[in-house]
mmCIF file of C-alpha atoms in Angstrom:
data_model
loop_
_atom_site.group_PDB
_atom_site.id
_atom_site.type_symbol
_atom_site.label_atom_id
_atom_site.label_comp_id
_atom_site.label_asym_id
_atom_site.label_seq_id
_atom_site.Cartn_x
_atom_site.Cartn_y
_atom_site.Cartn_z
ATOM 1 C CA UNK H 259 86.301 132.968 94.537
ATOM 2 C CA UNK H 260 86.382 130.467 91.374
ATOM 3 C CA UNK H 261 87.295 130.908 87.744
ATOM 4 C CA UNK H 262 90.116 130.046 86.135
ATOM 5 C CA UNK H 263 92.448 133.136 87.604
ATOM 6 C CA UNK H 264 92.977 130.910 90.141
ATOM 7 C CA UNK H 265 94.476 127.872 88.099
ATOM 8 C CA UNK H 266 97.520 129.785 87.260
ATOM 9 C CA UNK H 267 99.449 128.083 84.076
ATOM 10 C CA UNK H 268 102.741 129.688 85.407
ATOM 11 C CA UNK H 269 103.067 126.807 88.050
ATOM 12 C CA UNK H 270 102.522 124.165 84.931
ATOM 13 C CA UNK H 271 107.062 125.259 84.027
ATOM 14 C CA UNK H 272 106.690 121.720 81.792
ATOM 15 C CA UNK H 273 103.372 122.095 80.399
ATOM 16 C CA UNK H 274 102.234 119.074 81.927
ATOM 17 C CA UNK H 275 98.630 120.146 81.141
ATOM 18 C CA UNK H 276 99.433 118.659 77.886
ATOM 19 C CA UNK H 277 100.388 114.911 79.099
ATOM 20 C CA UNK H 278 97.185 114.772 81.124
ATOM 21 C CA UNK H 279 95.300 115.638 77.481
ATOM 22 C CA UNK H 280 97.894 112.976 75.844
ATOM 23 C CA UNK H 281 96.927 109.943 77.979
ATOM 24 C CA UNK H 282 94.008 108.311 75.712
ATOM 25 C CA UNK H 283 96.812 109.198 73.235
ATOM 26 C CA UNK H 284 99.096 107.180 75.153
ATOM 27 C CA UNK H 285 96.860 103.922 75.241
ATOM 28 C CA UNK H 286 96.038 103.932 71.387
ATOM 29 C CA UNK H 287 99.895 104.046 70.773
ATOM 30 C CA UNK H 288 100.345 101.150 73.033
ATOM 31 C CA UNK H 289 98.249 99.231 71.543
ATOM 32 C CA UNK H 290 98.951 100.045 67.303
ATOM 33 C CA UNK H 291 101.480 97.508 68.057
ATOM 34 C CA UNK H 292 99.829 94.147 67.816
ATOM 35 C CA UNK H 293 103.167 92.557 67.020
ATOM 36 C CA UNK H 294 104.163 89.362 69.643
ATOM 37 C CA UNK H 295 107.207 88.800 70.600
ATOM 38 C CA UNK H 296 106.722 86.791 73.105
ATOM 39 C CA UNK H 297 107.718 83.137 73.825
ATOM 40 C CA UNK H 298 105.349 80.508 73.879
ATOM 41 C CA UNK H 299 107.147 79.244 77.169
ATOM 42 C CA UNK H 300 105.901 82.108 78.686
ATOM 43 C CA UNK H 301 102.395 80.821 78.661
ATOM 44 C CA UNK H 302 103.171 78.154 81.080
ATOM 45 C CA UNK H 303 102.595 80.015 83.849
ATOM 46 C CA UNK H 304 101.011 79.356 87.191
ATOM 47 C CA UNK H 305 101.170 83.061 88.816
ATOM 48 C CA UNK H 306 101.913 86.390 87.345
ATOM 49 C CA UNK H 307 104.155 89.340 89.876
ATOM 50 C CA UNK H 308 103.946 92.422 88.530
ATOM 51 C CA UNK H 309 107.392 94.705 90.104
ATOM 52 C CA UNK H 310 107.429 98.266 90.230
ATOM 53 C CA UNK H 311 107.206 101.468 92.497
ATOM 54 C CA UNK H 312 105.715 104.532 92.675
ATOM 55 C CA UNK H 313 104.156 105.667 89.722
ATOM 56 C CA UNK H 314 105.195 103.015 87.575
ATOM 57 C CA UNK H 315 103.642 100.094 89.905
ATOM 58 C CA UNK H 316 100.521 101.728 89.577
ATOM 59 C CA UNK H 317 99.517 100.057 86.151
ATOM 60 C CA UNK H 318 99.427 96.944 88.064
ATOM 61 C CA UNK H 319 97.085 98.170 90.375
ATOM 62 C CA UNK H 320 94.899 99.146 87.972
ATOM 63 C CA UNK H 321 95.033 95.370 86.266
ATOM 64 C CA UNK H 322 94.299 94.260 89.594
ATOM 65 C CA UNK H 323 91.499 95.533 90.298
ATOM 66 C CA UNK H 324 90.052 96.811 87.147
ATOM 67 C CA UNK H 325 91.009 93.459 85.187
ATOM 68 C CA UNK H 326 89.637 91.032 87.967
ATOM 69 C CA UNK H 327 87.035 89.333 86.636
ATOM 70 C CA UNK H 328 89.097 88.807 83.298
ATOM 71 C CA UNK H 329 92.384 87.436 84.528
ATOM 72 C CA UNK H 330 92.752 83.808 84.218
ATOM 73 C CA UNK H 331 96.350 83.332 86.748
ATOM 74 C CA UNK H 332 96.560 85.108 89.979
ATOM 75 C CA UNK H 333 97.856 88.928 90.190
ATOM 76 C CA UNK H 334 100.255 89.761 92.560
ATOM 77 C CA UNK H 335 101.774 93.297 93.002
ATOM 78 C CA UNK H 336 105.620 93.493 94.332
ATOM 79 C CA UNK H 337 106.802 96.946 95.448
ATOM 80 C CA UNK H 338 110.360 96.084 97.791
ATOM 81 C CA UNK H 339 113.676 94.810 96.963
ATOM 82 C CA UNK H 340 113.232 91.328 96.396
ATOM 83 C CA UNK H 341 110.616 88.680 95.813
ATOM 84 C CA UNK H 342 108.565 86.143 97.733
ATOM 85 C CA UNK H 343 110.178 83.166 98.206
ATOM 86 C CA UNK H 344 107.103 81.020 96.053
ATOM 87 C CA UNK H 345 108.377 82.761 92.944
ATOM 88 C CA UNK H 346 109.561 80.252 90.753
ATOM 89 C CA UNK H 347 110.026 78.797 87.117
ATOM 90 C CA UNK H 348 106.161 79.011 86.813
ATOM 91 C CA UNK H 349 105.795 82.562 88.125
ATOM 92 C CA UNK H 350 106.309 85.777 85.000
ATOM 93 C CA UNK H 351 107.462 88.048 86.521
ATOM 94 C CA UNK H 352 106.668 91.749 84.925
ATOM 95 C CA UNK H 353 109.247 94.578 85.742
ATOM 96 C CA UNK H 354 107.594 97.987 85.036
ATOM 97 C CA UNK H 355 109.519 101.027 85.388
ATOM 98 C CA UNK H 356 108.472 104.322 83.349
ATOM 99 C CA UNK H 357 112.744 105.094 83.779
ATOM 100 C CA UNK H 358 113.949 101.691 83.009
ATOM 101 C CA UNK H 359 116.443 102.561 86.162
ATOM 102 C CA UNK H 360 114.310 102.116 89.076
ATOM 103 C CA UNK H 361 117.035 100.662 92.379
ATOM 104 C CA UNK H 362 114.316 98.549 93.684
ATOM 105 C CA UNK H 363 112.564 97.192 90.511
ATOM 106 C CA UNK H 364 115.974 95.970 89.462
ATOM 107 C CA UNK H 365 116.920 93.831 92.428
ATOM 108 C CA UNK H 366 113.603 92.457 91.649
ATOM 109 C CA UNK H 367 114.627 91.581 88.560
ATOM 110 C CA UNK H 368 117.944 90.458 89.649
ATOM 111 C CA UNK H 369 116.078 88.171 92.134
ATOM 112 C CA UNK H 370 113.917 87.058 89.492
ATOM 113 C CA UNK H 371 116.385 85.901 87.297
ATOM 114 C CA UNK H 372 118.087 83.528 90.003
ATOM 115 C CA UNK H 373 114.926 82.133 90.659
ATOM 116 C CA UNK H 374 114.640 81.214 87.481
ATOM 117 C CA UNK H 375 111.038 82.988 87.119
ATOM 118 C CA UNK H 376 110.462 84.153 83.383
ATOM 119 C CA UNK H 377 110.567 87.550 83.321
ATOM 120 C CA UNK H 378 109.494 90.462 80.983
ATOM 121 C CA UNK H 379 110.238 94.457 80.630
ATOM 122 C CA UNK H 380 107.921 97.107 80.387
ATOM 123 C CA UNK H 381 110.221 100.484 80.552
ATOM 124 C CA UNK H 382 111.050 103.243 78.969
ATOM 125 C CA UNK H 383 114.678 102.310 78.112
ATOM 126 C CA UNK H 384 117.611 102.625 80.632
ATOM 127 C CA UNK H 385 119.154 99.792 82.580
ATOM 128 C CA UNK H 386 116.162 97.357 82.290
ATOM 129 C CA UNK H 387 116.459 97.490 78.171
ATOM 130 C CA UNK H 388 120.088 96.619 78.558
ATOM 131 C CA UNK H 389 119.351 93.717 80.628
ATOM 132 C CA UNK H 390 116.357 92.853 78.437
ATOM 133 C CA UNK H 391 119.078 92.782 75.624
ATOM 134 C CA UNK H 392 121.694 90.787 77.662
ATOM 135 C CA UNK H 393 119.755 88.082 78.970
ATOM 136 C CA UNK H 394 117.265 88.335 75.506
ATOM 137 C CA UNK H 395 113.875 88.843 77.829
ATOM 138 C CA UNK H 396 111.032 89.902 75.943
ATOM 139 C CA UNK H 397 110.451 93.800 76.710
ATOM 140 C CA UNK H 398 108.064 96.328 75.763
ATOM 141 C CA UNK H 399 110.522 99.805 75.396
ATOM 142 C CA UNK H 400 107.790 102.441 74.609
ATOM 143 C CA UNK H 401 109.257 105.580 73.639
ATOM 144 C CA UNK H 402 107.242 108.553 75.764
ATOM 145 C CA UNK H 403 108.539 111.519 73.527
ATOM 146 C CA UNK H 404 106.908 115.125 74.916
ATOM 147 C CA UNK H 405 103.120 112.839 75.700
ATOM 148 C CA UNK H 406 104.040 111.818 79.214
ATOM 149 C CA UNK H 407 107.121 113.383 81.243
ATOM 150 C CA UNK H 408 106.776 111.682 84.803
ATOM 151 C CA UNK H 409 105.474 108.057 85.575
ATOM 152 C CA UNK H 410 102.311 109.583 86.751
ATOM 153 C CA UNK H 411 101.751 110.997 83.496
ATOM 154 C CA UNK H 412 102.808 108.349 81.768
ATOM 155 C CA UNK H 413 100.433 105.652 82.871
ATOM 156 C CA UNK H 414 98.658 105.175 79.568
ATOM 157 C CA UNK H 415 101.799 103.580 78.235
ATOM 158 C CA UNK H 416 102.042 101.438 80.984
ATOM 159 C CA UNK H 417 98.506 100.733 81.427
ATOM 160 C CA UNK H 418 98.368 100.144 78.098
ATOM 161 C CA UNK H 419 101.491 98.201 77.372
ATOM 162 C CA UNK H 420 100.525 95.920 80.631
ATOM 163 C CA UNK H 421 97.017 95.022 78.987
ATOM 164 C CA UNK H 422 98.428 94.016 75.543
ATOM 165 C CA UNK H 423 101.202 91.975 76.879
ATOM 166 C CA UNK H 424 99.060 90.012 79.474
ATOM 167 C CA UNK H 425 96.337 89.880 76.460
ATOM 168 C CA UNK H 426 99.106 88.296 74.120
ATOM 169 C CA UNK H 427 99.824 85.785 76.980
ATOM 170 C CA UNK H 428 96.303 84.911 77.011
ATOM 171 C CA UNK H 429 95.942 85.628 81.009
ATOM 172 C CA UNK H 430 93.923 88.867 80.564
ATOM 173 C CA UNK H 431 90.733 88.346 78.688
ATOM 174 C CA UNK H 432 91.007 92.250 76.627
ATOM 175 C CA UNK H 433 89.462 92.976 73.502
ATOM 176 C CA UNK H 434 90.337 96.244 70.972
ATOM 177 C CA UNK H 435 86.536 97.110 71.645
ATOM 178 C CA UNK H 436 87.194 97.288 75.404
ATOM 179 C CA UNK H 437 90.284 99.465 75.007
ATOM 180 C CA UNK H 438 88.445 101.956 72.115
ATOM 181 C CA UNK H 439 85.753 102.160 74.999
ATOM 182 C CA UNK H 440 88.618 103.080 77.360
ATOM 183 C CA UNK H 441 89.748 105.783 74.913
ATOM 184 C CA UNK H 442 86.696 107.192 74.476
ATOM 185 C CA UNK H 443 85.568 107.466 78.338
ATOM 186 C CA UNK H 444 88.747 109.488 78.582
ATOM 187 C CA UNK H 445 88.331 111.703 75.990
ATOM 188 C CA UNK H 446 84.871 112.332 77.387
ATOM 189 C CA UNK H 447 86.809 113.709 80.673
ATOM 190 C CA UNK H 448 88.967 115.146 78.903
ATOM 191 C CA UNK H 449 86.037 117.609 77.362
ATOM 192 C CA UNK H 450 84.681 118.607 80.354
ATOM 193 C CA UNK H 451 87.979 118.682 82.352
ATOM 194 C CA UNK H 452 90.507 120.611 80.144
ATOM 195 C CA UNK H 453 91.539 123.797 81.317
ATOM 196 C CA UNK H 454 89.711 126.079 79.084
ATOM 197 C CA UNK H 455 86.878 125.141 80.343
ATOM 198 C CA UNK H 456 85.713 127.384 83.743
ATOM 199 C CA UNK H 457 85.613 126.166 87.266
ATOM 200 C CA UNK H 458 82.054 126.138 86.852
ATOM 201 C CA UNK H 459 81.511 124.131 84.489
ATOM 202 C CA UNK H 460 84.836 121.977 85.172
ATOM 203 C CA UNK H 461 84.229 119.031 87.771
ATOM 204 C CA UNK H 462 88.105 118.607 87.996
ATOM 205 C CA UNK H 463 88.706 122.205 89.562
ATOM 206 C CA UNK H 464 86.015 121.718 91.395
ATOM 207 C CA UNK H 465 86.458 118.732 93.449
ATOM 208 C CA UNK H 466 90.286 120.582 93.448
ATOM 209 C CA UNK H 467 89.054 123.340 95.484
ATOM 210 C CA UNK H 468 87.060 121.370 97.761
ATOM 211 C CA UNK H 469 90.158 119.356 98.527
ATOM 212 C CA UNK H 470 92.340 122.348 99.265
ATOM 213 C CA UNK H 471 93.837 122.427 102.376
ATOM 214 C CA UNK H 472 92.387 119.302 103.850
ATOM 215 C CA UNK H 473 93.389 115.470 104.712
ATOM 216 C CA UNK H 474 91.756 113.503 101.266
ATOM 217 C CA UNK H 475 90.662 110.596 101.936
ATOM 218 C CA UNK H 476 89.657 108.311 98.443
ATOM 219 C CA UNK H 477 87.203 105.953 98.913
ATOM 220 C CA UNK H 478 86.140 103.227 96.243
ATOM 221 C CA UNK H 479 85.339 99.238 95.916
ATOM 222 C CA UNK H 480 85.972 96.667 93.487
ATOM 223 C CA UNK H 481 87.304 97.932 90.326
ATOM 224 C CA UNK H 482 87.482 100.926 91.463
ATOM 225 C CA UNK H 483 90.124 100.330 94.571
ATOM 226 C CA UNK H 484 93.535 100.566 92.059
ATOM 227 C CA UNK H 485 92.283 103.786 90.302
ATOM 228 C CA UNK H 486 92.027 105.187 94.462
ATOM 229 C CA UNK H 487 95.315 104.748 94.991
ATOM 230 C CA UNK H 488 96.348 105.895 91.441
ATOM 231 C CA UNK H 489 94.692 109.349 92.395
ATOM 232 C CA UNK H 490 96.073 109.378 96.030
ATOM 233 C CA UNK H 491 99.580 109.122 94.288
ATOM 234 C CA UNK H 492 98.815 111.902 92.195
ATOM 235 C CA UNK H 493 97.681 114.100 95.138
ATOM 236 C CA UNK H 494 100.384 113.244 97.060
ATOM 237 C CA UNK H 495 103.210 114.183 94.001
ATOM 238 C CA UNK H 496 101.020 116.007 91.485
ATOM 239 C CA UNK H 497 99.519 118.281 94.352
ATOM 240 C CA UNK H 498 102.288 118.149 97.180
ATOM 241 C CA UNK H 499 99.033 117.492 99.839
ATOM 242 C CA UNK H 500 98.774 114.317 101.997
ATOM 243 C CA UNK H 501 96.234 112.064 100.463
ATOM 244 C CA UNK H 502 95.329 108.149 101.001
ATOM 245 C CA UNK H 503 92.975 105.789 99.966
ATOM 246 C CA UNK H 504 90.966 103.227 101.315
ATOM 247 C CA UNK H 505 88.340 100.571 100.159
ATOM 248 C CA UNK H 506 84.918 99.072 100.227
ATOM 249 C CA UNK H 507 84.055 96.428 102.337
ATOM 250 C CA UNK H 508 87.149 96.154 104.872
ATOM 251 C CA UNK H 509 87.403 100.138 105.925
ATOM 252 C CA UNK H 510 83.816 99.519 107.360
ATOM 253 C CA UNK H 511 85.831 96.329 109.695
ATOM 254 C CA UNK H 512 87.944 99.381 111.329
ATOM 255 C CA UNK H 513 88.378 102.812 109.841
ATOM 256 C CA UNK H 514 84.850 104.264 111.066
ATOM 257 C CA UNK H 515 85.914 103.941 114.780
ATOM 258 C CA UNK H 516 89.134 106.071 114.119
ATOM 259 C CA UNK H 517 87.337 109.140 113.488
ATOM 260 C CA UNK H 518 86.305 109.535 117.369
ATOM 261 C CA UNK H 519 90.033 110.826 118.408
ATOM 262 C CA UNK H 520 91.453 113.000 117.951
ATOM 263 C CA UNK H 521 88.572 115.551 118.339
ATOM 264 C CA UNK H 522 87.634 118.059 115.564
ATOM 265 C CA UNK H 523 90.033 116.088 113.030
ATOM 266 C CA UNK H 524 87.415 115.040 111.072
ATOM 267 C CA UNK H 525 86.208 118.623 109.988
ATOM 268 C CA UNK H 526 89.881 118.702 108.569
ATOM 269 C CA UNK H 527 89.238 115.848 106.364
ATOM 270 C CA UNK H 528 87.609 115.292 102.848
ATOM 271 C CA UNK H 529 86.414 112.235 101.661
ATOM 272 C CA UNK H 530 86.322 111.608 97.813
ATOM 273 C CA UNK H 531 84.532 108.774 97.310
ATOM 274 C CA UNK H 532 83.756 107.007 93.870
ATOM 275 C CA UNK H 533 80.280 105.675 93.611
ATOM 276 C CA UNK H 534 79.276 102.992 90.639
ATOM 277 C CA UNK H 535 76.161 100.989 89.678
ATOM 278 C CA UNK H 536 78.262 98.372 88.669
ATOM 279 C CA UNK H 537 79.333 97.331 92.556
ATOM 280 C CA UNK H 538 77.792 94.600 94.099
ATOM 281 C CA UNK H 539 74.579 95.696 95.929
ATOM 282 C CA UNK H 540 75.876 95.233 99.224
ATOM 283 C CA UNK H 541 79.143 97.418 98.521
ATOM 284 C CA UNK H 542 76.557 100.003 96.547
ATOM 285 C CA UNK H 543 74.893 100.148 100.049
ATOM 286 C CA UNK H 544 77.833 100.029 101.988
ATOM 287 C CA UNK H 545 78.953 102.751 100.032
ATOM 288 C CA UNK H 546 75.979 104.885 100.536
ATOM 289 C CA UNK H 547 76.374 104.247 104.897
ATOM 290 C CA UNK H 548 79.924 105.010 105.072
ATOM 291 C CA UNK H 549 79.185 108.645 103.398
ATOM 292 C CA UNK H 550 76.223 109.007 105.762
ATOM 293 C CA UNK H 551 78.378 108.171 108.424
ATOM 294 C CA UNK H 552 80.463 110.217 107.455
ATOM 295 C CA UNK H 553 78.676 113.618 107.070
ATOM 296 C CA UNK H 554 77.503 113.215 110.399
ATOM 297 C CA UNK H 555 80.815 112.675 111.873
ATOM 298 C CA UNK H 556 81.728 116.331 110.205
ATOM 299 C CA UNK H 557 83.572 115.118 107.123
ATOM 300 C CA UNK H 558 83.438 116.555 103.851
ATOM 301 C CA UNK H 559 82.262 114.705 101.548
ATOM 302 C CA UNK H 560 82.322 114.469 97.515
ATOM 303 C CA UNK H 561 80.624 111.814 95.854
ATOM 304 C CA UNK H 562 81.888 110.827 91.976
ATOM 305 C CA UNK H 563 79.363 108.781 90.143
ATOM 306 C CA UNK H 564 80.808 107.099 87.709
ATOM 307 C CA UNK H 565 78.844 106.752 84.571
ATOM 308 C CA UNK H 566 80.701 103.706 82.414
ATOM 309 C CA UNK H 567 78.666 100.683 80.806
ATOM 310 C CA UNK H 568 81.693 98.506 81.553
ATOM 311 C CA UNK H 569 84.360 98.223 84.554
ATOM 312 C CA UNK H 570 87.431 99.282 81.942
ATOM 313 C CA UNK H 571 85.461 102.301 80.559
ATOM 314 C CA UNK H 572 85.006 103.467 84.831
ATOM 315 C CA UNK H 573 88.781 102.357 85.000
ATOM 316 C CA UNK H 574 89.947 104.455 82.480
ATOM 317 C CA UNK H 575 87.440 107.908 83.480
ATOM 318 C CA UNK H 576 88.587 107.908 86.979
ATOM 319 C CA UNK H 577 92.013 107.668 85.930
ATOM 320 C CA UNK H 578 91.611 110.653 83.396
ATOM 321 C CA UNK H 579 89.545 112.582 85.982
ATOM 322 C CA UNK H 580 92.025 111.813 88.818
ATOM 323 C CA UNK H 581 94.888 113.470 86.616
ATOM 324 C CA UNK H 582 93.053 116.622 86.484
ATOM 325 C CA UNK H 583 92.035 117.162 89.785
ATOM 326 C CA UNK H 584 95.402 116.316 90.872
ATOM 327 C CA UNK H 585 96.891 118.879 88.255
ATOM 328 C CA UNK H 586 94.512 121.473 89.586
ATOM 329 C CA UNK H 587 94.926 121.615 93.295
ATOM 330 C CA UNK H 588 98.829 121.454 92.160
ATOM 331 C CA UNK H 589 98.075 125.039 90.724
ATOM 332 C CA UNK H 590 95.700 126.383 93.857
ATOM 333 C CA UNK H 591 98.691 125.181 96.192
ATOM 334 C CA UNK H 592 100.694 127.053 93.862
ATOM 335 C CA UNK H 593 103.056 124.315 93.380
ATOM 336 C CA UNK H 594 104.900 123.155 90.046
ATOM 337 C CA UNK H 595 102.821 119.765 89.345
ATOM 338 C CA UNK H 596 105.922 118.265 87.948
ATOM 339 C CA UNK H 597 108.510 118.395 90.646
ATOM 340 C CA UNK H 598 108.685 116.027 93.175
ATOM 341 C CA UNK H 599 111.812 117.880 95.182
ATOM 342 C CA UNK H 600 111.463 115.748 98.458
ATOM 343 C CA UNK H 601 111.239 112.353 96.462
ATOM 344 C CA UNK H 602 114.513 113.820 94.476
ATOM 345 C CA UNK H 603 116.248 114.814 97.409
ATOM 346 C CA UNK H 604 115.591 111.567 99.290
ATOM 347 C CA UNK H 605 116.956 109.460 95.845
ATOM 348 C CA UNK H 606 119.933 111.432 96.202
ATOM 349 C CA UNK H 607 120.521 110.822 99.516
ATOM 350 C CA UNK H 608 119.946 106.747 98.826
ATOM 351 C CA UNK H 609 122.486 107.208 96.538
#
């Protein structure tokens, strides 16, 4: 059965379907503000830490890996309570929280602070703005409005707001071309993955369906690894379904032998892997074995061929198309794609 019957907007209680259309929206916000209030001390760097959890830690995934070949300091991503011990003077140190009151991005802060790294906000206001203000840090409050009502679905503010402040700190070689490009790849999703249009025609709902009820795994390489786990995060709190991701060359070192035990488990799983002419050859071919491989061990398999000119404009499709598919299987599991009642309950009980 497919059409859009099935997609039921009575799940969607906070219209979330309009955050996922609001994320190019999100990026061009970000990035009218080409003011710099940053210190020129802050260029002296010799490493970069980028502190956050959950959804809001994802932007620096997708930096990482998307932003590889233009970052001119190393990239590290921090996702604990506290910070390695090399962090330093010469370290920034980049607190991202969509809240602003995140426990464990604040002791990182803390931690920061008495190591004397130099440290900057990205939030949404709460307790990180008042520190910001206290100890006069540069920070980047972005105010989310009704465009983005979770982290998840607010990650082209911090995407966005990550690029232009690494950009203004001359460690991330950007330019207003590259983000337009972004914009426009996900708008181009956004067309052909918005819910009026019908499962048929709708690659979103359905990749969705094929994922229902099974063990995704996401596959990608290179530039493409962060925006895997961005849309494993988003199946596993968009679409309440267990979801993880793995990448291009090192899964070939160990994951193919896992599928031998136990026996029939791999006809429960799906594979989503995202395919690109801009990989190296080897990982293109590598690639193209591990879903042969794969088929004939009795996985499922969906191939996404990306279709960007540049590794920012495949960046930013995947992380539009992610959203959606995400969003969708939320509404075949019959689920509200906003709550995350387990992660709530669990914060309570921390607290």
């Amino acid at each position: 059965m497919s059409g859009n019957q099935d997609f039921n907007l009575k799940y969607d209680r906070e219209d979330i379907a309009f955050c996922l259309k609001s994320m190019p929206e999100q990026v061009s916000r970000i990035w009218l503000n080409d003011g710099d209030n940053i210190p020129a001390t802050f260029q002296k760097i010799e490493n970069i830490v980028v502190a956050g959890m959950g959804g809001s830690s994802l932007a620096g995934h997708f930096i990482q890996s998307v932003g590889a070949d233009f970052l001119k300091k190393p990239l590290f991503l921090q996702r604990d309570y506290k910070l390695p011990a090399w962090v330093d003077k010469k370290t920034l140190l980049i607190a991202v929280s969509f809240s602003g009151n995140t426990e464990e991005t604040l002791e990182m802060v803390k931690d920061g602070l008495a190591k004397k790294a130099k440290v900057l906000i990205i939030a949404g206001g709460g307790k990180l703005e008042r520190i910001a203000k206290k100890h006069k840090l540069p920070a980047f409050i972005f105010e989310t409005q009704d465009l983005a009502k979770k982290p998840r679905f607010g990650l082209g503010f911090m995407i966005g707001a990550l690029m232009l402040v690494l950009k203004q700190l001359k460690v991330l070689t950007v330019t207003k071309k590259a983000v337009k490009e972004m914009v426009e790849a996900m708008n181009e999703v956004i067309d052909t993955c918005i819910l009026d249009v019908e499962e048929r025609d709708n690659p979103a709902k359905a990749v969705a369906r094929e994922m229902l009820g099974k063990t995704v795994l996401l596959i990608g390489a290179e530039h493409l690894v962060g925006c895997s786990h961005i849309v494993s995060n988003q199946i596993n709190e968009t679409g309440k379904q267990f979801a993880c991701y793995l990448s291009v060359p090192e899964l070939n070192h160990h994951f193919l032998e896992s599928l031998s035990f136990p026996k029939n488990e791999a006809s429960r799983l799906v594979a989503l892997i995202f395919n690109s002419d801009l990989y190296n050859k080897r990982n293109q071919k590598r690639i193209n074995l591990t879903a042969e491989f794969l088929e004939k061990q009795g996985v499922q398999v969906i191939e996404y061929k990306t279709y960007g000119k540049t590794v920012w404009e495949e960046g930013a499709e995947i992380l539009q198309f992610g959203a959606f598919a995400a969003y969708y299987l939320a509404l075949l599991n019959k689920v509200d794609p906003a709550d995350i009642p387990i992660v709530d309950w669990f914060k309570r009980k921390m607290s």
